[in-house]
Short mmCIF file of C-alpha atoms in Angstrom, two decimals:
data_model
loop_
_atom_site.label_atom_id
_atom_site.label_comp_id
_atom_site.label_asym_id
_atom_site.label_seq_id
_atom_site.Cartn_x
_atom_site.Cartn_y
_atom_site.Cartn_z
CA UNK A 1 -12.67 -18.35 -4.12
CA UNK A 2 -9.97 -20.89 -2.29
CA UNK A 3 -11.96 -21.93 1.05
CA UNK A 4 -9.73 -20.52 3.63
CA UNK A 5 -7.79 -23.26 5.85
CA UNK A 6 -7.68 -23.72 9.03
CA UNK A 7 -3.95 -23.02 8.97
CA UNK A 8 -5.31 -19.69 8.45
CA UNK A 9 -8.20 -19.10 10.11
CA UNK A 10 -7.09 -19.83 13.55
CA UNK A 11 -4.00 -17.79 12.94
CA UNK A 12 -3.39 -14.85 14.91
CA UNK A 13 -1.55 -13.08 12.72
CA UNK A 14 -4.28 -13.13 10.35
CA UNK A 15 -5.87 -9.31 9.36
CA UNK A 16 -9.68 -8.73 9.76
CA UNK A 17 -9.71 -5.18 8.46
CA UNK A 18 -7.50 -5.02 6.31
CA UNK A 19 -8.32 -6.48 2.57
CA UNK A 20 -7.19 -9.63 1.13
CA UNK A 21 -8.15 -13.38 0.50
CA UNK A 22 -9.08 -15.95 2.76
CA UNK A 23 -4.89 -18.53 1.72
CA UNK A 24 -2.10 -17.71 -0.72
CA UNK A 25 -1.00 -14.55 -1.96
CA UNK A 26 -1.06 -10.93 -2.09
CA UNK A 27 0.80 -8.08 -2.95
CA UNK A 28 0.85 -4.90 -5.74
CA UNK A 29 -3.29 -3.47 -5.77
CA UNK A 30 -4.55 -3.32 -9.30
CA UNK A 31 -7.21 -1.99 -11.42
CA UNK A 32 -8.87 0.48 -8.54
CA UNK A 33 -12.06 2.40 -10.43
CA UNK A 34 -14.98 3.25 -9.29
CA UNK A 35 -17.66 1.89 -11.23
CA UNK A 36 -21.59 0.64 -11.48
CA UNK A 37 -22.21 1.66 -8.17
CA UNK A 38 -18.68 0.14 -6.72
CA UNK A 39 -15.46 1.09 -5.58
CA UNK A 40 -12.69 -1.89 -7.23
CA UNK A 41 -10.17 -3.09 -5.63
CA UNK A 42 -8.02 -5.03 -8.16
CA UNK A 43 -5.00 -6.96 -7.01
CA UNK A 44 -1.96 -9.18 -7.69
CA UNK A 45 -2.66 -12.90 -6.82
CA UNK A 46 -1.41 -16.13 -6.54
CA UNK A 47 -4.53 -18.66 -6.22
CA UNK A 48 -2.11 -21.27 -6.02
CA UNK A 49 0.70 -20.65 -3.22
CA UNK A 50 1.54 -18.16 -1.13
CA UNK A 51 5.24 -18.00 -2.89
CA UNK A 52 5.20 -14.99 -5.19
CA UNK A 53 4.33 -16.54 -8.79
CA UNK A 54 1.68 -17.42 -10.75
CA UNK A 55 -0.07 -13.88 -10.71
CA UNK A 56 -3.91 -13.95 -11.39
CA UNK A 57 -6.02 -10.73 -9.78
CA UNK A 58 -8.31 -11.00 -7.36
CA UNK A 59 -10.94 -9.00 -7.50
CA UNK A 60 -13.33 -7.49 -4.34
CA UNK A 61 -15.40 -4.82 -4.33
CA UNK A 62 -17.38 -2.71 -2.08
CA UNK A 63 -20.41 0.17 -2.21
CA UNK A 64 -19.50 2.19 1.26
CA UNK A 65 -15.69 1.14 1.29
CA UNK A 66 -16.67 -0.36 4.26
CA UNK A 67 -18.38 -4.31 3.60
CA UNK A 68 -17.03 -5.71 0.87
CA UNK A 69 -17.11 -8.53 -1.14
CA UNK A 70 -14.41 -11.19 -2.35
CA UNK A 71 -15.58 -11.76 -6.54
CA UNK A 72 -13.92 -14.70 -8.25
CA UNK A 73 -10.60 -13.51 -9.77
CA UNK A 74 -10.72 -10.95 -12.78
CA UNK A 75 -8.08 -11.97 -15.25
CA UNK A 76 -5.58 -15.29 -15.12
CA UNK A 77 -2.52 -16.05 -17.09
CA UNK A 78 -3.37 -17.00 -20.61
CA UNK A 79 -1.26 -20.74 -21.51
CA UNK A 80 0.94 -20.13 -24.30
CA UNK A 81 0.26 -16.65 -25.09
CA UNK A 82 1.49 -12.42 -23.89
CA UNK A 83 0.68 -13.22 -20.66
CA UNK A 84 1.46 -16.75 -19.94
CA UNK A 85 4.01 -16.05 -17.04
CA UNK A 86 1.62 -13.91 -15.37
CA UNK A 87 -1.32 -11.11 -15.17
CA UNK A 88 1.44 -8.69 -13.62
CA UNK A 89 0.12 -5.04 -12.28
CA UNK A 90 -1.69 -1.87 -14.56
CA UNK A 91 -4.89 -0.55 -13.23
CA UNK A 92 -8.34 0.07 -14.48
CA UNK A 93 -10.97 3.12 -16.97
CA UNK A 94 -14.40 2.84 -16.04
CA UNK A 95 -15.53 4.45 -19.60
CA UNK A 96 -18.38 4.16 -21.59
CA UNK A 97 -19.97 1.56 -19.81
CA UNK A 98 -17.36 -0.52 -19.44
CA UNK A 99 -14.72 -0.83 -17.58
CA UNK A 100 -10.95 -1.40 -19.11
CA UNK A 101 -8.57 -3.05 -17.55
CA UNK A 102 -4.63 -2.31 -18.58
CA UNK A 103 -2.30 -4.24 -17.49
CA UNK A 104 1.34 -5.93 -17.25
CA UNK A 105 2.21 -9.03 -19.66
CA UNK A 106 4.54 -11.27 -18.20
CA UNK A 107 6.37 -14.07 -19.76
CA UNK A 108 9.66 -16.39 -19.51
CA UNK A 109 11.82 -15.18 -23.11
CA UNK A 110 11.03 -10.97 -22.50
CA UNK A 111 13.04 -9.02 -20.43
CA UNK A 112 10.44 -6.98 -20.58
CA UNK A 113 6.80 -6.55 -19.65
CA UNK A 114 4.76 -4.36 -22.54
CA UNK A 115 1.55 -3.46 -22.04
CA UNK A 116 -2.01 -5.48 -23.22
CA UNK A 117 -5.79 -4.40 -21.25
CA UNK A 118 -8.87 -6.59 -21.11
CA UNK A 119 -12.69 -5.40 -20.72
CA UNK A 120 -15.11 -6.27 -19.17
CA UNK A 121 -18.92 -5.53 -19.63
CA UNK A 122 -20.72 -7.21 -16.93
CA UNK A 123 -19.55 -4.26 -13.97
CA UNK A 124 -16.01 -5.96 -13.56
CA UNK A 125 -16.39 -9.62 -13.02
CA UNK A 126 -15.02 -10.54 -16.08
CA UNK A 127 -13.26 -9.52 -18.91
CA UNK A 128 -12.47 -10.68 -22.90
CA UNK A 129 -8.37 -10.31 -23.62
CA UNK A 130 -8.05 -7.78 -26.31
CA UNK A 131 -5.65 -10.84 -27.18
CA UNK A 132 -3.07 -8.56 -28.78
CA UNK A 133 -0.34 -6.03 -26.73
CA UNK A 134 -1.16 -2.55 -26.94
CA UNK A 135 2.92 -1.17 -26.22
CA UNK A 136 5.33 -4.64 -27.24
CA UNK A 137 8.44 -3.00 -27.54
CA UNK A 138 10.14 -1.07 -24.40
CA UNK A 139 11.35 2.69 -25.12
CA UNK A 140 14.97 2.07 -26.33
CA UNK A 141 17.88 3.33 -22.87
CA UNK A 142 14.84 1.17 -21.22
CA UNK A 143 15.85 -1.85 -18.59
CA UNK A 144 13.32 -2.44 -17.00
CA UNK A 145 9.58 -1.60 -18.29
CA UNK A 146 6.29 -2.22 -15.82
CA UNK A 147 2.83 -1.20 -14.52
CA UNK A 148 0.85 0.98 -16.72
CA UNK A 149 -0.96 3.83 -15.33
CA UNK A 150 -3.89 5.84 -17.56
CA UNK A 151 -5.99 8.56 -17.29
CA UNK A 152 -8.26 10.79 -18.28
CA UNK A 153 -6.53 14.03 -19.11
CA UNK A 154 -9.42 16.47 -21.77
CA UNK A 155 -10.41 14.67 -24.80
CA UNK A 156 -8.03 12.21 -24.55
CA UNK A 157 -6.03 9.48 -22.87
CA UNK A 158 -2.32 9.11 -21.33
CA UNK A 159 -0.90 6.81 -20.11
CA UNK A 160 2.40 5.79 -18.07
CA UNK A 161 4.70 3.34 -17.47
CA UNK A 162 7.36 2.43 -14.74
CA UNK A 163 10.98 1.96 -16.24
CA UNK A 164 14.81 1.98 -15.46
CA UNK A 165 16.71 3.31 -18.19
CA UNK A 166 20.44 2.00 -18.90
CA UNK A 167 21.42 5.73 -17.60
CA UNK A 168 20.71 4.89 -14.34
CA UNK A 169 17.25 6.05 -14.08
CA UNK A 170 14.64 5.62 -12.06
CA UNK A 171 11.87 6.96 -14.83
CA UNK A 172 7.68 7.32 -15.65
CA UNK A 173 8.16 7.10 -19.21
CA UNK A 174 4.59 8.56 -20.77
CA UNK A 175 1.96 7.22 -24.16
CA UNK A 176 -1.10 8.91 -25.52
CA UNK A 177 -4.06 8.13 -26.91
CA UNK A 178 -7.49 8.76 -28.61
CA UNK A 179 -9.41 5.67 -28.02
CA UNK A 180 -7.64 3.64 -25.13
CA UNK A 181 -6.61 0.96 -28.07
CA UNK A 182 -3.38 3.13 -30.44
CA UNK A 183 -0.68 4.13 -28.48
CA UNK A 184 1.22 6.75 -29.26
CA UNK A 185 4.33 7.25 -26.95
CA UNK A 186 6.09 10.92 -25.66
CA UNK A 187 9.10 10.53 -24.02
CA UNK A 188 10.22 10.11 -20.58
CA UNK A 189 7.89 12.37 -18.32
CA UNK A 190 10.39 11.87 -15.26
CA UNK A 191 13.60 10.69 -14.18
CA UNK A 192 16.17 10.95 -11.77
CA UNK A 193 18.86 9.94 -10.12
CA UNK A 194 18.82 7.40 -7.16
CA UNK A 195 18.52 9.92 -4.86
CA UNK A 196 19.15 9.20 -1.56
CA UNK A 197 15.74 9.68 1.55
CA UNK A 198 16.22 10.16 4.87
CA UNK A 199 15.95 7.46 7.12
CA UNK A 200 19.47 6.05 4.93
CA UNK A 201 17.00 4.63 1.69
CA UNK A 202 16.81 6.15 -1.95
CA UNK A 203 15.25 6.51 -4.67
CA UNK A 204 16.47 3.52 -6.52
CA UNK A 205 17.60 3.29 -10.03
CA UNK A 206 13.58 1.83 -11.18
CA UNK A 207 10.64 2.33 -10.23
CA UNK A 208 8.38 0.37 -10.76
CA UNK A 209 3.62 1.26 -10.78
CA UNK A 210 4.11 5.14 -11.66
CA UNK A 211 1.29 6.90 -10.90
CA UNK A 212 0.06 9.74 -10.58
CA UNK A 213 -2.24 12.58 -8.79
CA UNK A 214 -3.48 15.88 -10.34
CA UNK A 215 -4.70 18.37 -7.14
CA UNK A 216 -6.83 22.07 -8.20
CA UNK A 217 -4.06 24.33 -6.85
CA UNK A 218 -2.38 23.01 -10.08
CA UNK A 219 0.10 21.05 -8.00
CA UNK A 220 0.53 17.17 -8.93
CA UNK A 221 2.93 14.54 -7.55
CA UNK A 222 4.33 11.60 -9.08
CA UNK A 223 3.91 8.34 -7.01
CA UNK A 224 6.74 5.62 -7.43
CA UNK A 225 7.91 2.72 -6.23
CA UNK A 226 11.44 2.23 -6.14
CA UNK A 227 13.48 -0.97 -7.10
CA UNK A 228 16.66 -2.15 -6.61
CA UNK A 229 17.82 -4.16 -9.88
CA UNK A 230 19.76 -6.59 -7.16
CA UNK A 231 17.80 -6.12 -3.55
CA UNK A 232 14.28 -5.86 -5.60
CA UNK A 233 11.83 -3.68 -4.14
CA UNK A 234 12.07 -1.49 -1.47
CA UNK A 235 10.15 1.80 -0.37
CA UNK A 236 7.69 3.96 -1.48
CA UNK A 237 8.43 7.76 -3.14
CA UNK A 238 6.62 10.69 -4.27
CA UNK A 239 8.65 13.92 -6.28
CA UNK A 240 5.32 16.92 -5.77
CA UNK A 241 5.96 19.61 -8.79
CA UNK A 242 3.56 20.67 -10.68
CA UNK A 243 2.73 20.20 -15.15
CA UNK A 244 3.96 22.69 -17.46
CA UNK A 245 3.98 21.88 -21.60
CA UNK A 246 3.76 18.63 -21.26
CA UNK A 247 6.83 17.85 -18.46
CA UNK A 248 7.02 16.93 -14.79
CA UNK A 249 8.39 19.60 -12.87
CA UNK A 250 9.46 17.79 -9.96
CA UNK A 251 11.02 19.37 -6.90
CA UNK A 252 14.00 18.48 -6.98
CA UNK A 253 13.83 16.64 -3.48
CA UNK A 254 11.43 13.10 -3.68
CA UNK A 255 10.08 12.15 -0.36
CA UNK A 256 9.40 9.37 1.15
CA UNK A 257 5.16 8.28 0.89
CA UNK A 258 5.79 6.45 4.20
CA UNK A 259 8.18 6.72 6.39
CA UNK A 260 8.29 2.09 7.27
CA UNK A 261 9.65 -0.65 6.26
CA UNK A 262 6.58 -2.44 4.51
CA UNK A 263 4.80 -0.65 2.40
CA UNK A 264 4.75 -0.32 -1.22
CA UNK A 265 2.72 0.28 -5.04
CA UNK A 266 0.07 2.70 -3.62
CA UNK A 267 -1.86 2.84 -6.17
CA UNK A 268 -4.72 5.85 -6.88
CA UNK A 269 -8.23 6.40 -7.36
CA UNK A 270 -10.55 8.87 -7.97
CA UNK A 271 -13.81 8.93 -5.66
CA UNK A 272 -17.33 9.80 -6.67
CA UNK A 273 -16.81 12.93 -4.48
CA UNK A 274 -13.15 13.61 -6.05
CA UNK A 275 -11.44 13.05 -3.30
CA UNK A 276 -7.81 10.71 -4.24
CA UNK A 277 -8.00 7.21 -2.54
CA UNK A 278 -4.44 5.28 -2.15
CA UNK A 279 -4.45 2.05 -1.34
CA UNK A 280 -0.74 -0.18 -1.66
CA UNK A 281 0.25 -3.44 -0.72
CA UNK A 282 1.83 -4.29 2.37
CA UNK A 283 3.82 -7.14 2.87
CA UNK A 284 5.72 -9.52 5.16
CA UNK A 285 8.46 -8.36 8.02
CA UNK A 286 8.78 -12.59 8.60
CA UNK A 287 11.89 -14.87 7.41
CA UNK A 288 12.23 -13.49 3.79
CA UNK A 289 15.69 -13.19 3.44
CA UNK A 290 14.03 -10.60 0.24
CA UNK A 291 11.10 -8.89 -0.59
CA UNK A 292 8.98 -11.91 -2.08
CA UNK A 293 12.06 -14.77 -1.53
CA UNK A 294 10.90 -18.12 -0.33
CA UNK A 295 9.49 -17.20 3.53
CA UNK A 296 9.25 -21.52 5.49
CA UNK A 297 7.00 -19.39 7.89
CA UNK A 298 4.66 -18.04 4.98
CA UNK A 299 4.04 -21.51 3.24
CA UNK A 300 3.29 -22.75 7.15
CA UNK A 301 0.72 -20.35 7.09
CA UNK A 302 -0.54 -20.44 3.98
CA UNK A 303 -0.93 -16.57 3.18
CA UNK A 304 1.20 -14.19 2.78
CA UNK A 305 0.32 -9.78 2.14
CA UNK A 306 -2.53 -7.63 2.57
CA UNK A 307 -3.34 -3.98 1.54
CA UNK A 308 -2.96 -1.29 3.38
CA UNK A 309 -6.28 0.75 4.85
CA UNK A 310 -7.28 3.31 1.79
CA UNK A 311 -6.48 6.53 2.34
CA UNK A 312 -7.04 9.85 0.64
CA UNK A 313 -4.33 12.32 0.39
CA UNK A 314 -4.63 15.25 -0.22
CA UNK A 315 -0.90 18.25 -1.41
CA UNK A 316 -0.15 19.98 1.86
CA UNK A 317 2.88 22.73 2.41
CA UNK A 318 5.87 22.60 0.99
CA UNK A 319 4.28 20.25 -1.69
CA UNK A 320 3.87 17.26 1.59
CA UNK A 321 0.91 15.00 0.44
CA UNK A 322 -1.24 15.14 3.12
CA UNK A 323 -2.52 11.38 4.14
CA UNK A 324 -5.90 10.10 6.35
CA UNK A 325 -7.18 7.31 6.40
CA UNK A 326 -10.75 7.62 4.50
CA UNK A 327 -13.59 8.95 6.40
CA UNK A 328 -15.66 6.20 6.21
CA UNK A 329 -13.33 4.09 8.20
CA UNK A 330 -14.32 6.09 11.23
CA UNK A 331 -18.01 3.32 10.94
CA UNK A 332 -15.89 0.64 11.46
CA UNK A 333 -14.79 1.89 15.58
CA UNK A 334 -17.16 -1.13 18.12
CA UNK A 335 -16.85 -0.54 21.82
CA UNK A 336 -15.11 2.04 22.92
CA UNK A 337 -13.22 0.23 25.81
CA UNK A 338 -10.81 3.20 26.86
CA UNK A 339 -10.09 6.57 27.02
CA UNK A 340 -7.27 8.79 30.10
CA UNK A 341 -5.06 11.35 30.30
CA UNK A 342 -2.01 11.61 32.56
CA UNK A 343 1.46 11.75 33.40
CA UNK A 344 3.31 9.35 33.17
CA UNK A 345 6.81 8.36 33.83
CA UNK A 346 9.17 5.54 33.52
CA UNK A 347 9.27 5.03 36.86
CA UNK A 348 5.66 4.81 37.15
CA UNK A 349 3.69 3.57 34.27
CA UNK A 350 0.59 3.35 34.15
CA UNK A 351 -2.07 1.16 32.15
CA UNK A 352 -4.71 1.81 30.24
CA UNK A 353 -7.05 -0.18 29.15
CA UNK A 354 -7.08 -2.85 26.71
CA UNK A 355 -7.70 -3.40 23.31
CA UNK A 356 -8.51 -6.30 21.19
CA UNK A 357 -6.42 -7.91 18.16
CA UNK A 358 -7.93 -5.29 16.05
CA UNK A 359 -8.47 -1.80 17.11
CA UNK A 360 -7.91 1.58 16.77
CA UNK A 361 -6.28 4.45 18.97
CA UNK A 362 -6.49 8.52 19.56
CA UNK A 363 -3.53 9.37 21.36
CA UNK A 364 -1.08 12.52 21.97
CA UNK A 365 2.68 12.24 23.05
CA UNK A 366 4.26 15.31 25.19
CA UNK A 367 8.21 15.25 24.25
CA UNK A 368 8.88 11.86 25.73
CA UNK A 369 6.05 10.22 26.45
CA UNK A 370 5.85 6.32 25.07
CA UNK A 371 2.88 4.42 24.71
CA UNK A 372 3.84 0.16 24.70
CA UNK A 373 1.25 -2.26 23.75
CA UNK A 374 2.09 -5.05 25.97
CA UNK A 375 0.79 -8.16 24.08
CA UNK A 376 2.33 -11.08 25.89
CA UNK A 377 0.70 -11.38 29.69
CA UNK A 378 4.69 -11.18 31.60
CA UNK A 379 5.72 -7.32 29.77
CA UNK A 380 8.65 -9.35 27.27
CA UNK A 381 6.40 -8.22 24.08
CA UNK A 382 5.53 -4.56 23.43
CA UNK A 383 5.47 -2.73 21.33
CA UNK A 384 7.21 0.62 21.68
CA UNK A 385 5.93 4.26 19.48
CA UNK A 386 7.99 7.20 21.20
CA UNK A 387 7.94 10.86 21.14
CA UNK A 388 11.70 11.23 21.06
CA UNK A 389 12.83 13.78 24.16
CA UNK A 390 15.35 15.24 22.49
CA UNK A 391 15.41 15.02 18.11
CA UNK A 392 11.42 15.34 18.78
CA UNK A 393 10.81 12.36 15.84
CA UNK A 394 8.31 9.85 16.96
CA UNK A 395 10.13 6.57 16.72
CA UNK A 396 7.87 3.23 16.47
CA UNK A 397 10.70 0.64 17.73
CA UNK A 398 9.61 -3.16 16.96
CA UNK A 399 12.55 -4.86 18.04
CA UNK A 400 10.11 -6.15 21.21
CA UNK A 401 7.90 -7.13 19.39
CA UNK A 402 7.56 -10.28 18.39
CA UNK A 403 9.41 -13.33 20.74
CA UNK A 404 9.30 -15.75 18.09
CA UNK A 405 12.82 -15.78 17.12
CA UNK A 406 11.99 -15.41 13.49
CA UNK A 407 9.85 -11.72 13.21
CA UNK A 408 12.02 -8.45 11.91
CA UNK A 409 13.57 -6.21 14.53
CA UNK A 410 14.16 -2.59 13.20
CA UNK A 411 14.04 0.74 14.85
CA UNK A 412 12.15 3.40 12.28
CA UNK A 413 11.04 6.91 12.37
CA UNK A 414 9.20 10.27 11.20
CA UNK A 415 9.87 13.95 11.64
CA UNK A 416 9.33 16.21 13.91
CA UNK A 417 5.87 18.39 13.85
CA UNK A 418 6.06 19.63 17.39
CA UNK A 419 5.51 20.28 21.18
CA UNK A 420 2.90 17.25 21.11
CA UNK A 421 2.51 14.15 18.99
CA UNK A 422 -1.27 13.63 17.70
CA UNK A 423 -1.56 9.92 16.00
CA UNK A 424 -3.83 8.20 15.27
CA UNK A 425 -3.43 4.24 14.92
CA UNK A 426 -4.47 1.82 13.77
CA UNK A 427 -4.73 -1.66 15.05
CA UNK A 428 -5.32 -5.35 13.48
CA UNK A 429 -3.76 -8.52 14.10
CA UNK A 430 0.10 -7.95 12.60
CA UNK A 431 -0.19 -4.92 11.65
CA UNK A 432 0.00 -0.64 12.85
CA UNK A 433 -0.63 2.30 9.87
CA UNK A 434 -0.20 4.83 11.88
CA UNK A 435 -1.44 8.68 10.78
CA UNK A 436 0.34 11.97 12.54
CA UNK A 437 -2.28 14.95 12.42
CA UNK A 438 0.57 16.39 9.62
CA UNK A 439 -0.46 13.66 7.81
CA UNK A 440 3.01 11.44 7.56
CA UNK A 441 2.32 7.67 7.96
CA UNK A 442 4.17 4.71 9.00
CA UNK A 443 3.36 1.17 8.03
CA UNK A 444 5.00 -1.73 10.20
CA UNK A 445 4.26 -5.14 10.23
CA UNK A 446 4.62 -6.91 14.31
CA UNK A 447 3.94 -10.59 15.03
CA UNK A 448 2.93 -10.61 18.89
CA UNK A 449 2.84 -14.58 19.92
CA UNK A 450 1.21 -13.96 22.89
CA UNK A 451 -2.66 -14.62 24.57
CA UNK A 452 -5.13 -12.74 25.36
CA UNK A 453 -6.26 -9.49 25.18
CA UNK A 454 -3.17 -6.08 23.67
CA UNK A 455 -2.32 -3.78 27.86
CA UNK A 456 -2.53 -0.52 26.66
CA UNK A 457 0.86 1.33 29.04
CA UNK A 458 1.54 5.32 28.75
CA UNK A 459 4.97 6.32 29.86
CA UNK A 460 8.06 8.33 29.45
CA UNK A 461 11.19 7.65 28.53
CA UNK A 462 14.81 11.03 28.79
CA UNK A 463 11.88 12.74 30.94
CA UNK A 464 10.80 13.42 34.58
CA UNK A 465 7.03 13.63 33.82
CA UNK A 466 5.61 13.27 29.85
CA UNK A 467 1.48 14.18 29.49
CA UNK A 468 -0.60 12.33 27.61
CA UNK A 469 -4.27 11.10 26.02
CA UNK A 470 -5.33 7.82 24.79
CA UNK A 471 -8.81 6.62 23.62
CA UNK A 472 -8.93 3.67 22.12
CA UNK A 473 -11.55 1.94 20.68
CA UNK A 474 -12.41 -2.02 19.35
CA UNK A 475 -12.23 -1.85 15.43
CA UNK A 476 -15.29 -4.02 13.97
CA UNK A 477 -15.70 -5.56 10.33
CA UNK A 478 -18.96 -6.77 8.94
CA UNK A 479 -18.46 -9.60 7.53
CA UNK A 480 -16.90 -10.22 4.69
CA UNK A 481 -18.09 -11.77 1.79
CA UNK A 482 -17.56 -14.53 -0.41
CA UNK A 483 -19.54 -14.94 -4.48
CA UNK A 484 -18.72 -18.93 -5.60
CA UNK A 485 -16.04 -19.52 -7.57
#
């Protein structure tokens, strides 16, 4: 693997906890599997630069979700082959002592990305490609086709592939197999016209990275990434529902999987204890015109993108998916840095202490309460988290979160949850993953330039005063291991 460059090593925005290699471009998590005693997290990776190009599968593995080893590239394009322009997204299954990866084969002379596979007999380190396409042609009536997701269902295998249909619908199409090698087309598993979402986005005309989670109560959820033919990647979405007669009967109302601007391409895997775990791509919010476009800031930094922290998902009331940080992440808590409770006002905010750039905060905010993460000594740079005094929404404001004018701003919100908002906030240099007590999430990138530790300040807005509690810990990640190439 590429060794860290000095510019990356000294970059204060580079994450300490979130998975990514020391340099270069990262996007979708791929091939999530528990195999041979390890969690395997593969991911889209350009080993030659910080732009979206030349896709390989990078590879991390861990026995416990805490100690991670970065292994050599697992899959690379074959010159002149079906994937000569990129080994694009897919998943992997552990079966009969081997790990089989399914992926989208990218070539510049094809509109669609057909499905193929590769097999590993050495614990997921190296793969032998199948040598021909599993699904060489997209179904009739599709204008986009990519990103296979394979799972075991009884005595057969099933596959979903994300698609856009010529009639304007986004879709997940289904295939089945008895042997992981020969696949039969079954039709549309789910297809929907673009549907509005609460924050002004919509479910779009194309779906990438379609995934399927089933639960013990007989319900399920289809996860997808909303893709616009003109503007590209938008947001992560899901439909709750249940399968009946081989058809997924989805609720009429789709949901946002994450309410922030910087979360996409979620991927699922079953843990050995039966939990559903999920990783996603957290992209940059620097000076790129759109997701995946060139960025002079990213070029100079030498890296782009990271994977989210692992999340547990389970069904909640009214079809809602409940998301929480994987319970193993509690082991990352290091020194306790602050613990406070009281009331604060707009006129008299309360500084409750300092945290490192990688930190874990447990917070409750009464309506009107505000947590301000001060990242510059003069208090002109800060990230605000506000429990809105009127609507009850949780509002995250990054308009002042970077003194670098190239950083994107914006205000994002989570639906109201009651008189007190209870939050778990995981900070990592240039990203915040925010979880509410009900299991909703909001992920946001921000780029502080201020030196020194970050200060946590409690305040209020729209009310005379608001009660709060806050605890904070520095996050102390184990040192990542880097295998030799």
